[in-house]
Amino acid sequence: MRIDHLSKFQDDPVSHLMDLENREVSVAALYDPDLYELEMERIFAKAWLLLGHDSEIPKVGDYVVRLMGEDQVIVARAADNQVHVSLNVCPHRAMHVCIADSGNTRVHKCIYHGWAFRPDGSFIGAPIEKEKMHGEIKSKEQLGLKQARVATLGGLVFATFNHDGPSLDDWLGEMKFYYEMLFCRTDNGLEVLGPPQRLTIDANWKTAGEQSACDGFHTLTLHGSLLEGGAMAGEENTEHESAPAMYGVNVSGNGHSLRCIPADTSWAMMAGKTHPGMTDDERLEMMPPPGITRELLPQVRRNLTAEQLHVFAKAPPVVGGMFPNVNILFVYAPLRDGTLGSALVLHSINPKGVDKFEWVTYFFTEKDASPEVKHMMRAAAAQLTGTSGIIEQDDSDTWPHMSEASRGFMGRTETLKYQAILGENRPADWPNKARVYSGFSKDDAQWNWWLAYHELMTSKA
Amino acid sequence: MSISTEMKPATTSSTLTEVTYGSPVYNQIMTWMIREARLLDHRQLDEWQTYLAEDLIYKVPVRLTRRVQGFDTEFSDVGHMDDDYGSMTARVQRLTGTKSAWAEDPASRVRRFVTNVSVWETDIPGEYKVSSYLLLTRNRADARDYKQLSAERNDRLRWNGERYLLAHRIVLIDQVVLGMPNLAIFL
Ligand code: FES
Ligand SMILES: [Fe+2]
């Protein structure tokens, strides 16, 4: 971008890329390096971003290094027992202060000249105190690591560099009602099964970002091998008519979204039988939602509200995302011994330049699940999702094609289309929370993702 | 996090008896390794499957960058792959028996270069611990570059009277952040 074009671009970066009336986005949005820079500023420095889970850093001094946009941050438990998120950039001369992925220390000492910081990011001092090697121009209070705002939901750690923006609660809005069913449903909550998988995908981050907003449609074809194998209950030659998991309730708000799949559908798919006319309680007992075992149901009953329990029993949320860069899969995993396992998986999509992103995969379990269940879930998650997952290996092979297509001059004149519209329609017994789209999974929630993108990209400062 | 011995790089200080380079057993195992790599490179996955023992454990642990004191504890319990015989045969079935395993359709062009093979006897007669280095190049579609992966594989091979079977494979990858977008291939 030439300098004289820059201010015009900043005033109006997306109107030439998004056709709001016709629900189309220019393929150039996957290609434009100036747009990418502006996304770092207006989205990744503004949004609440997922950085992990507090079970990764249980003890004072524990830390992990994570990404916010292209910035490394240190997520650490400080002496106050709170989680702090600090930019991993030394205020002295920009060296990374942490050079390992995780560890435990009460003092983060920069290896370049030795400036030292506490886990809460505050500056302790520079070596040779009497020589005042941090100078006398700035006070020690001014020389700490840059701090992000931190908030948690069910132990998931979120942070933002937007100190004046909305709270995490406001950011999630009414979608929090649904996320609580996934993250806040047992007494002791979730825990990670270990450090996340990380890999690089040669594609623009938005290819995975927009898919996370309930692209149910692609499962029929891109994940067709699972249909062929019967895992999504379609007959091969009539798959497009007879894939019941395509029918459900998509919920969406503030760009976030989840797909709720009716328990009756899951039974039909996994157990080959239906049980019409059951009460919520009977449904939960019959086939507890993914990640929940019968032993955990008393906890679920006391942690969720009556309204939440109704949704959870009738059509629990199973896949979806959080704007801008979280992908959620809390799904059943049919096991080879005929029983039903599950996998609880969160991904974050971390941009690494306009045509690369780092795909980070966390595996979860309920803390109170038995060791056997945890073991099963760890294997099931790796076999279904992430690096080698038989679901997601097809996604990670698709997104680079889209970025490659965006490099073509003519390719960039094409659009991404979100014109399959279901429209809001809330079933009579469904809580009045967020936007509700009941029926065949269409483009509504994905378009809402783009509207959230549009809103952030067009709001200056 | 518990670290089993297979999750540490194999070293010469092992207390196990090393099988001499060039001895009949060493040569049999080296031949097996070369054949295995050929089968995988040539996508003869159904035949490769017959190289697997039914009590197979196959893992590719996630790696972390640690300070040097923790160099031999860089691997975690969570895997990029965390498989057994049943899940491996299901993977093979998806890749060979369905029409929409898109991650490998069109197929990657893969070369597996297997070197630095060390073999040790174990407490069980006919069962050997084998460490090998793997350099893997993978090219897809019209990509100009190759995705590469280097690793150390810690295997357990079992002689069943007729042939060796893979009972155990732990693949210690040298990357913390993988450079390829998936492991739709076997290592
Ligand atoms: S750059 Fe960190 S102390 Fe100088
Ligand atoms: Fe997918």
XYZ file of C-alpha atoms and ligand atoms in Angstrom:
653
model
C 0.000 0.000 0.000
C 1.408 3.327 -1.017
C 1.418 5.897 1.769
C -1.067 8.196 0.038
C -3.549 5.366 -0.216
C -3.063 4.285 3.351
C -5.329 6.688 5.169
C -8.145 6.158 2.696
C -7.722 2.415 3.185
C -7.845 2.771 6.944
C -11.025 4.817 6.748
C -12.705 2.196 4.645
C -10.824 -1.097 4.530
C -13.588 -3.569 3.754
C -16.426 -2.002 1.788
C -14.766 -3.013 -1.474
C -14.353 -6.557 -0.126
C -17.743 -7.241 1.430
C -21.107 -7.052 -0.297
C -23.407 -6.853 2.684
C -26.568 -6.915 0.645
C -25.701 -10.052 -1.284
C -23.730 -11.706 1.508
C -20.497 -12.105 -0.419
C -16.854 -11.580 0.528
C -14.152 -11.003 -2.044
C -11.537 -13.750 -2.291
C -9.043 -10.851 -2.165
C -9.720 -10.748 1.589
C -7.595 -13.906 1.832
C -4.719 -12.309 -0.052
C -4.354 -8.626 0.781
C -1.248 -8.013 2.955
C -2.448 -4.522 3.947
C -5.750 -5.938 5.090
C -3.783 -8.503 7.082
C -1.827 -5.773 8.873
C -5.040 -3.982 9.702
C -6.540 -7.251 11.000
C -3.652 -7.537 13.435
C -4.517 -4.087 14.756
C -8.308 -4.098 14.628
C -9.052 -7.755 15.354
C -6.142 -9.474 17.055
C -5.181 -6.520 19.248
C -8.862 -5.910 20.068
C -10.545 -9.288 20.473
C -10.608 -11.571 23.481
C -8.328 -14.448 22.475
C -8.101 -17.975 23.895
C -4.676 -18.703 25.403
C -5.176 -22.026 27.141
C -6.527 -23.301 30.425
C -5.591 -22.597 33.999
C -5.026 -26.331 34.591
C -1.869 -25.914 32.489
C -0.355 -23.641 35.101
C -1.623 -24.872 38.478
C 1.294 -23.697 40.656
C 2.629 -20.208 41.402
C 5.399 -19.518 38.898
C 4.066 -21.932 36.254
C 3.979 -20.414 32.804
C 3.275 -21.220 29.175
C 4.110 -19.101 26.130
C 1.218 -18.557 23.713
C 0.213 -16.392 20.753
C -2.002 -13.324 20.439
C -1.940 -12.543 16.753
C 1.741 -12.754 15.895
C 2.740 -11.660 19.395
C 4.109 -14.146 21.875
C 2.746 -13.708 25.376
C 3.671 -15.257 28.700
C 0.696 -16.758 30.522
C 1.849 -17.135 34.122
C 0.493 -17.751 37.597
C 1.901 -15.043 39.826
C 2.387 -14.812 43.595
C -1.187 -13.493 43.914
C -2.281 -16.897 42.486
C -3.888 -15.070 39.555
C -3.143 -15.682 35.895
C -1.311 -12.788 34.254
C -0.639 -12.339 30.568
C 2.448 -10.327 29.586
C 3.899 -9.523 26.198
C 7.004 -11.696 25.740
C 9.076 -8.774 24.558
C 11.760 -7.304 26.772
C 11.146 -3.562 27.282
C 14.917 -3.105 27.168
C 15.819 -4.163 23.600
C 13.050 -6.504 22.434
C 14.568 -9.890 23.228
C 12.063 -12.621 24.067
C 12.081 -12.877 27.836
C 10.868 -16.499 27.861
C 12.702 -18.807 25.493
C 11.036 -22.089 26.485
C 7.432 -23.124 25.820
C 6.625 -23.741 29.457
C 8.177 -24.046 32.862
C 8.118 -22.685 36.381
C 10.014 -19.703 37.687
C 9.512 -16.837 40.120
C 11.854 -14.644 38.086
C 11.842 -14.313 34.321
C 15.325 -13.104 33.543
C 16.044 -11.873 30.047
C 19.135 -13.683 28.777
C 20.357 -10.679 26.778
C 21.287 -8.126 29.459
C 19.594 -9.669 32.450
C 16.598 -7.457 33.144
C 14.327 -9.433 35.441
C 10.545 -9.620 35.725
C 8.050 -11.266 38.047
C 5.396 -13.682 36.721
C 2.942 -10.764 36.837
C 5.213 -8.898 34.400
C 6.424 -6.277 36.854
C 10.047 -5.184 36.567
C 12.365 -6.338 39.334
C 15.541 -4.680 38.146
C 18.617 -4.801 35.950
C 21.937 -6.380 36.992
C 24.493 -4.143 38.761
C 21.830 -2.234 40.631
C 24.268 0.482 41.711
C 25.048 1.358 38.095
C 21.340 1.892 37.318
C 21.454 0.042 34.003
C 17.790 0.763 33.364
C 18.593 4.459 33.552
C 16.883 7.125 35.560
C 14.559 8.446 32.904
C 11.882 5.840 33.480
C 10.694 4.446 36.782
C 10.688 0.729 37.485
C 6.875 0.820 37.324
C 7.147 1.970 33.725
C 9.509 -0.816 32.708
C 7.350 -3.893 33.263
C 6.274 -6.240 30.483
C 3.226 -4.944 28.606
C 0.121 -6.363 30.204
C -2.963 -7.823 28.577
C -6.359 -7.899 30.274
C -7.215 -11.393 31.475
C -10.536 -13.112 32.087
C -11.516 -16.755 32.422
C -14.540 -18.859 31.617
C -14.576 -22.325 33.129
C -10.817 -22.040 33.585
C -10.223 -21.181 29.929
C -7.860 -18.239 29.858
C -8.757 -15.368 27.558
C -6.825 -12.147 27.132
C -7.007 -8.969 25.123
C -4.824 -5.942 24.591
C -7.995 -3.859 24.352
C -7.975 -2.360 27.840
C -10.997 -0.161 27.244
C -13.120 -2.625 25.298
C -15.977 -4.852 26.415
C -15.625 -7.334 29.267
C -15.358 -11.009 28.304
C -18.982 -11.410 29.430
C -20.138 -8.630 27.123
C -17.944 -9.953 24.325
C -19.584 -13.388 24.571
C -23.034 -11.880 25.156
C -25.893 -14.358 25.143
C -23.676 -17.063 23.688
C -22.210 -17.457 27.168
C -25.429 -19.298 28.036
C -24.393 -22.039 25.586
C -20.638 -22.012 26.253
C -21.337 -22.673 29.928
C -22.878 -26.003 28.908
C -19.485 -26.981 27.502
C -17.007 -25.332 29.854
C -18.794 -24.854 33.193
C -20.927 -27.928 33.792
C -19.113 -29.844 36.515
C -17.931 -28.939 40.013
C -14.234 -28.992 39.177
C -14.530 -28.138 35.514
C -12.316 -29.037 32.617
C -8.628 -29.839 32.542
C -6.196 -30.148 29.663
C -4.884 -33.602 28.846
C -1.479 -32.126 28.044
C 0.230 -29.439 26.013
C -1.378 -28.516 22.686
C -0.484 -29.888 19.264
C 0.882 -27.190 16.984
C 1.326 -27.161 13.234
C 1.555 -24.756 10.333
C -1.033 -24.496 7.586
C -0.214 -22.509 4.441
C -3.461 -20.579 4.359
C -4.994 -17.306 5.472
C -6.347 -17.540 9.024
C -9.867 -16.614 7.903
C -10.264 -19.832 5.900
C -10.365 -21.749 9.170
C -11.961 -18.849 11.075
C -15.123 -18.621 9.004
C -15.459 -22.424 8.807
C -15.498 -22.547 12.604
C -18.739 -20.562 12.562
C -20.918 -23.620 11.954
C -20.039 -24.675 8.410
C -22.136 -27.804 8.742
C -22.524 -28.100 4.989
C -18.921 -29.103 4.260
C -19.171 -32.205 6.408
C -21.285 -33.906 3.736
C -18.593 -33.809 1.099
C -15.224 -32.880 2.569
C -15.799 -35.337 5.409
C -17.535 -37.774 3.086
C -15.154 -40.570 4.065
C -16.842 -40.597 7.466
C -20.252 -40.814 5.839
C -19.008 -43.695 3.762
C -17.827 -45.296 6.955
C -21.219 -44.661 8.496
C -20.059 -42.312 11.238
C -22.455 -39.565 10.200
C -25.341 -41.901 9.435
C -25.820 -41.234 5.746
C -26.332 -43.887 3.133
C -23.547 -43.415 0.646
C -25.659 -42.965 -2.470
C -28.309 -40.822 -0.817
C -25.998 -39.065 1.611
C -27.296 -35.630 0.757
C -30.836 -36.484 1.771
C -30.204 -38.842 4.618
C -27.608 -37.222 6.833
C -29.692 -36.397 9.887
C -26.798 -34.694 11.688
C -27.257 -31.844 9.228
C -30.517 -31.001 10.984
C -30.193 -29.260 14.296
C -30.187 -25.861 15.895
C -27.453 -23.362 15.099
C -27.105 -20.569 17.649
C -25.129 -17.423 16.993
C -24.317 -14.094 18.596
C -21.525 -11.497 18.330
C -19.871 -13.625 15.648
C -19.693 -16.650 17.962
C -21.725 -19.735 17.181
C -22.489 -23.345 18.048
C -24.317 -26.213 16.403
C -26.664 -28.093 18.673
C -27.404 -31.625 17.477
C -30.609 -33.229 18.811
C -29.949 -36.106 21.195
C -32.495 -38.152 19.223
C -30.332 -37.752 16.118
C -27.219 -38.824 17.980
C -28.976 -41.909 19.303
C -30.160 -42.839 15.865
C -26.643 -42.381 14.510
C -24.641 -43.989 17.280
C -27.006 -46.557 18.722
C -29.342 -47.163 15.792
C -32.441 -46.440 17.847
C -34.678 -43.563 18.818
C -36.483 -42.883 22.042
C -39.239 -40.388 21.404
C -41.213 -38.901 24.240
C -38.505 -39.006 26.889
C -38.077 -36.426 29.599
C -34.912 -34.316 29.769
C -33.670 -36.388 32.675
C -34.269 -39.658 30.872
C -32.464 -38.339 27.839
C -29.423 -37.308 29.857
C -29.288 -40.717 31.534
C -29.783 -42.579 28.289
C -26.858 -40.979 26.498
C -25.008 -38.248 28.412
C -23.699 -35.465 26.137
C -20.103 -35.724 24.858
C -17.526 -35.683 27.659
C -20.096 -36.405 30.359
C -20.477 -39.786 32.024
C -23.467 -40.929 34.070
C -21.450 -40.470 37.266
C -21.031 -36.790 36.422
C -24.726 -36.116 35.806
C -25.495 -35.041 39.413
C -22.776 -32.388 39.015
C -24.200 -31.273 35.679
C -27.641 -30.936 37.243
C -26.361 -28.604 39.918
C -24.069 -26.537 37.709
C -26.450 -25.759 34.859
C -29.699 -23.811 35.092
C -33.022 -25.471 34.257
C -33.062 -23.720 30.877
C -29.536 -24.851 30.116
C -30.303 -28.405 31.214
C -33.226 -28.505 28.825
C -31.051 -27.550 25.839
C -28.258 -29.813 27.046
C -30.618 -32.797 27.216
C -32.529 -32.054 24.051
C -29.796 -30.847 21.676
C -26.401 -30.235 23.249
C -23.966 -27.911 21.457
C -21.262 -30.037 19.854
C -19.308 -27.996 17.331
C -18.778 -24.330 16.532
C -16.464 -21.534 17.394
C -15.738 -18.294 19.144
C -15.023 -15.200 17.103
C -12.448 -14.613 15.753
C -10.210 -17.671 15.968
C -11.480 -20.510 18.129
C -12.860 -23.766 16.822
C -14.785 -26.085 19.143
C -15.492 -29.817 18.861
C -17.147 -31.445 21.860
C -18.235 -34.585 20.068
C -19.064 -38.243 20.480
C -16.452 -40.711 19.323
C -17.749 -44.167 18.433
C -15.204 -46.645 19.794
C -14.257 -49.911 18.165
C -15.507 -51.935 21.114
C -18.994 -50.712 20.295
C -19.206 -48.253 23.158
C -19.459 -44.510 22.795
C -16.508 -42.327 23.711
C -16.029 -38.641 23.245
C -13.474 -35.990 22.414
C -13.385 -32.458 23.831
C -11.229 -30.301 21.595
C -10.523 -26.595 21.203
C -8.409 -25.091 18.451
C -6.981 -21.642 18.136
C -6.099 -20.248 14.740
C -3.043 -18.035 14.992
C -2.119 -15.890 12.001
C 1.504 -16.102 10.857
C 1.492 -13.798 7.869
C -1.220 -13.397 5.273
C -0.890 -16.939 3.932
C 0.055 -18.948 7.010
C -1.436 -19.781 10.343
C -0.545 -21.932 13.293
C -3.271 -24.440 14.155
C -3.173 -25.154 17.872
C -5.134 -28.070 19.291
C -6.003 -28.557 22.969
C -7.496 -31.783 24.297
C -9.741 -31.576 27.347
C -11.521 -33.805 29.795
C -13.626 -33.206 32.867
C -11.280 -33.059 35.832
C -13.524 -35.497 37.706
C -13.594 -38.105 34.927
C -11.957 -41.449 35.755
C -8.396 -42.175 34.588
C -9.784 -44.737 32.114
C -12.140 -42.180 30.603
C -9.330 -39.626 30.340
C -7.131 -42.174 28.608
C -9.891 -43.010 26.146
C -10.577 -39.324 25.462
C -6.932 -38.516 24.812
C -6.661 -41.223 22.152
C -10.093 -40.486 20.664
C -9.284 -36.777 20.331
C -5.975 -37.473 18.565
C -7.580 -39.993 16.237
C -10.477 -37.720 15.251
C -9.079 -34.191 15.366
C -5.903 -32.174 15.130
C -2.723 -33.263 13.351
C -3.702 -36.771 12.325
C -7.424 -36.687 13.076
C -9.445 -38.444 10.420
C -11.907 -35.539 10.460
C -9.549 -32.621 10.390
C -6.772 -33.826 8.104
C -9.162 -33.147 5.237
C -9.809 -29.563 6.430
C -6.139 -28.718 6.752
C -5.560 -29.906 3.203
C -8.390 -27.729 1.846
C -7.613 -24.317 3.318
C -4.242 -23.915 1.502
C -6.065 -24.354 -1.812
C -8.225 -21.327 -0.984
C -5.205 -19.159 -0.223
C -3.484 -20.392 -3.365
C -6.601 -19.501 -5.361
C -6.526 -15.990 -3.900
C -3.087 -15.417 -5.441
C -4.563 -15.497 -8.927
C -5.574 -12.160 -10.346
C -8.844 -13.649 -11.576
C -9.205 -15.805 -8.492
C -9.338 -12.632 -6.440
C -12.299 -11.417 -8.457
C -14.365 -14.362 -7.173
C -16.340 -14.211 -3.944
C -17.047 -16.388 -0.927
C -20.848 -16.722 -0.836
C -23.120 -17.030 2.177
C -26.443 -17.014 0.394
C -28.025 -20.209 1.740
C -30.288 -18.559 4.270
C -32.318 -20.439 6.838
C -33.468 -17.415 8.814
C -34.068 -17.087 12.521
C -36.662 -19.538 13.786
C -36.699 -20.511 17.408
C -38.476 -23.742 18.411
C -41.252 -23.081 20.926
C -39.429 -24.677 23.843
C -35.998 -23.174 23.042
C -34.690 -20.437 25.351
C -34.652 -16.936 23.981
C -30.857 -16.727 23.918
C -28.806 -15.443 20.973
C -29.997 -15.918 17.404
C -31.512 -19.329 16.827
C -31.610 -21.111 13.472
C -33.415 -24.426 13.621
C -33.345 -26.759 10.659
C -30.801 -27.737 8.019
C -27.445 -26.125 8.819
C -27.081 -23.182 6.421
C -24.881 -20.108 6.097
C -26.555 -17.863 8.688
C -24.002 -18.233 11.488
C -21.035 -17.981 9.119
C -22.388 -14.759 7.714
C -22.779 -13.468 11.256
C -19.069 -14.244 11.726
C -18.298 -11.985 8.774
C -20.579 -9.279 10.156
C -18.602 -9.343 13.409
C -15.429 -9.130 11.316
C -16.891 -6.175 9.431
C -17.806 -4.395 12.633
C -14.306 -4.651 14.104
C -12.553 -3.830 10.852
C -14.583 -0.664 10.393
C -14.258 0.607 13.953
C -11.218 2.766 14.387
C -9.379 2.732 17.725
C 4.077 -35.758 33.064
C 5.391 -39.289 32.992
C 8.103 -39.992 30.492
C 8.532 -43.592 29.442
C 11.958 -44.729 28.287
C 10.774 -44.884 24.678
C 10.059 -41.174 24.844
C 13.716 -40.425 25.404
C 16.193 -40.614 22.566
C 17.884 -44.028 22.531
C 21.531 -43.869 23.515
C 24.485 -46.218 23.490
C 24.483 -46.262 27.287
C 21.468 -48.575 27.194
C 21.906 -51.581 29.495
C 20.459 -53.806 26.803
C 22.750 -55.908 24.646
C 23.214 -54.364 21.243
C 22.815 -56.563 18.185
C 25.956 -56.238 16.100
C 25.831 -54.269 12.901
C 25.918 -56.705 9.995
C 24.842 -59.756 12.006
C 21.982 -61.925 10.638
C 19.379 -60.421 13.003
C 20.572 -56.899 12.268
C 20.348 -57.542 8.552
C 16.866 -59.046 8.835
C 15.658 -56.008 10.715
C 17.354 -53.588 8.353
C 15.708 -55.381 5.442
C 12.347 -55.115 7.221
C 12.846 -51.374 7.725
C 13.665 -50.806 4.068
C 10.695 -52.894 2.936
C 8.401 -51.059 5.294
C 9.517 -47.691 3.951
C 8.991 -48.905 0.378
C 5.489 -50.146 1.131
C 4.536 -46.840 2.709
C 6.154 -44.729 -0.010
C 4.343 -46.775 -2.640
C 1.042 -46.609 -0.759
C 0.775 -50.365 -0.389
C -1.027 -49.755 2.861
C -2.970 -53.005 2.953
C 0.261 -54.949 2.836
C 1.898 -52.596 5.316
C -0.943 -53.378 7.691
C 0.194 -57.002 7.766
C 3.437 -55.733 9.319
C 1.551 -54.594 12.414
C 1.094 -56.659 15.553
C -2.395 -56.777 17.021
C -1.192 -55.351 20.321
C 0.391 -52.409 18.496
C 1.055 -49.137 20.284
C 1.813 -46.292 17.876
C 2.465 -42.795 19.205
C 3.826 -39.518 17.955
C 4.168 -37.434 21.107
C 3.791 -33.671 21.147
C 7.097 -31.926 21.790
C 7.816 -28.777 23.793
C 10.814 -26.485 23.769
C 12.397 -26.668 27.196
C 15.474 -25.202 28.769
C 18.474 -27.441 28.095
C 18.247 -29.143 31.506
C 14.946 -30.568 30.323
C 16.144 -31.637 26.870
C 15.350 -35.288 27.432
C 11.886 -34.513 28.802
C 10.638 -32.558 25.831
C 7.953 -35.107 24.940
C 4.516 -35.238 26.456
C 1.795 -37.840 26.882
C -0.405 -36.113 24.343
C 0.196 -37.244 20.806
C -0.061 -36.018 17.253
C -0.939 -39.687 16.908
C -2.114 -41.889 19.756
C -3.059 -45.158 18.144
C -3.446 -48.886 18.494
C -3.983 -51.691 16.011
C -7.702 -51.024 15.650
C -7.321 -47.315 14.996
C -4.428 -47.861 12.589
C -6.398 -50.334 10.524
C -9.333 -47.907 10.551
C -6.999 -45.209 9.206
C -5.780 -47.557 6.481
C -9.371 -48.480 5.625
C -10.324 -44.800 5.318
C -7.358 -44.100 3.031
C -7.742 -47.164 0.844
C -11.382 -48.132 1.101
C -13.299 -44.867 0.779
C -13.653 -42.481 -2.117
C -13.301 -39.256 -0.173
C -10.204 -39.327 2.016
C -9.243 -35.970 0.560
C -6.186 -35.330 2.730
C -4.391 -37.941 0.606
C -6.351 -37.689 -2.648
C -4.487 -36.784 -4.780
C -1.770 -38.582 -2.848
C 1.340 -36.977 -1.425
C 4.639 -38.077 -2.939
C 6.582 -39.268 0.073
C 10.116 -40.612 0.545
C 11.127 -42.131 3.815
C 14.898 -42.240 4.297
C 15.687 -44.618 7.134
C 19.219 -44.621 8.593
C 21.217 -44.957 11.816
C 19.525 -48.201 12.745
C 20.460 -49.628 16.134
C 19.066 -52.916 17.419
C 19.020 -54.218 20.972
C 17.948 -57.529 22.447
C 15.156 -57.397 25.009
C 14.137 -59.688 27.867
C 11.806 -61.456 25.482
C 13.483 -63.789 22.986
C 12.693 -62.778 19.401
C 11.692 -59.286 20.427
C 14.029 -56.414 19.622
C 14.207 -52.752 20.430
C 15.082 -50.808 17.319
C 16.009 -47.171 16.998
C 16.148 -45.547 13.580
C 16.412 -42.069 12.143
C 13.764 -41.008 9.684
C 14.025 -38.214 7.147
C 10.754 -37.818 5.334
C 10.063 -35.591 2.343
C 6.498 -34.958 1.232
C 5.349 -33.187 -1.878
C 1.750 -32.500 -2.785
C -0.004 -31.419 -5.949
C 2.047 -28.770 -7.762
C 3.862 -27.473 -4.691
C 7.353 -26.313 -5.559
C 8.706 -27.099 -2.129
C 8.770 -30.198 0.045
C 7.428 -30.500 3.530
C 10.096 -32.243 5.543
C 10.103 -34.078 8.785
C 12.981 -35.625 10.669
C 12.534 -37.920 13.613
C 13.893 -40.723 15.690
C 11.720 -43.817 15.801
C 11.851 -46.118 18.797
C 10.321 -49.412 17.782
C 9.779 -52.835 19.177
C 9.840 -55.601 16.571
C 8.656 -59.124 17.305
C 9.601 -62.285 15.408
C 6.461 -64.415 15.131
C 8.170 -67.444 13.664
C 7.777 -66.242 10.106
C 8.318 -62.535 10.041
C 8.817 -59.460 12.152
C 5.797 -57.495 13.337
C 5.763 -53.948 14.625
C 4.540 -54.074 18.208
C 5.512 -50.619 19.326
C 6.502 -47.386 17.634
C 7.189 -44.046 19.289
C 8.139 -41.341 16.810
C 10.129 -38.499 18.316
C 9.780 -35.626 15.869
C 12.353 -32.835 15.777
C 9.747 -30.107 15.305
C 7.650 -28.524 18.022
C 5.476 -26.799 15.415
C 5.010 -29.227 12.555
C 5.674 -27.783 9.134
C 3.175 -30.023 7.360
C -0.536 -29.393 7.754
C -1.435 -32.901 8.857
C -0.214 -36.407 9.445
C -2.431 -38.158 6.961
C 0.644 -40.281 6.256
C 2.381 -42.825 8.477
C 5.854 -42.282 9.876
S 16.929 -7.011 25.804
Fe 16.285 -7.869 27.637
S 17.739 -7.174 29.043
Fe 18.365 -6.249 27.198
Fe -14.253 -29.829 8.889
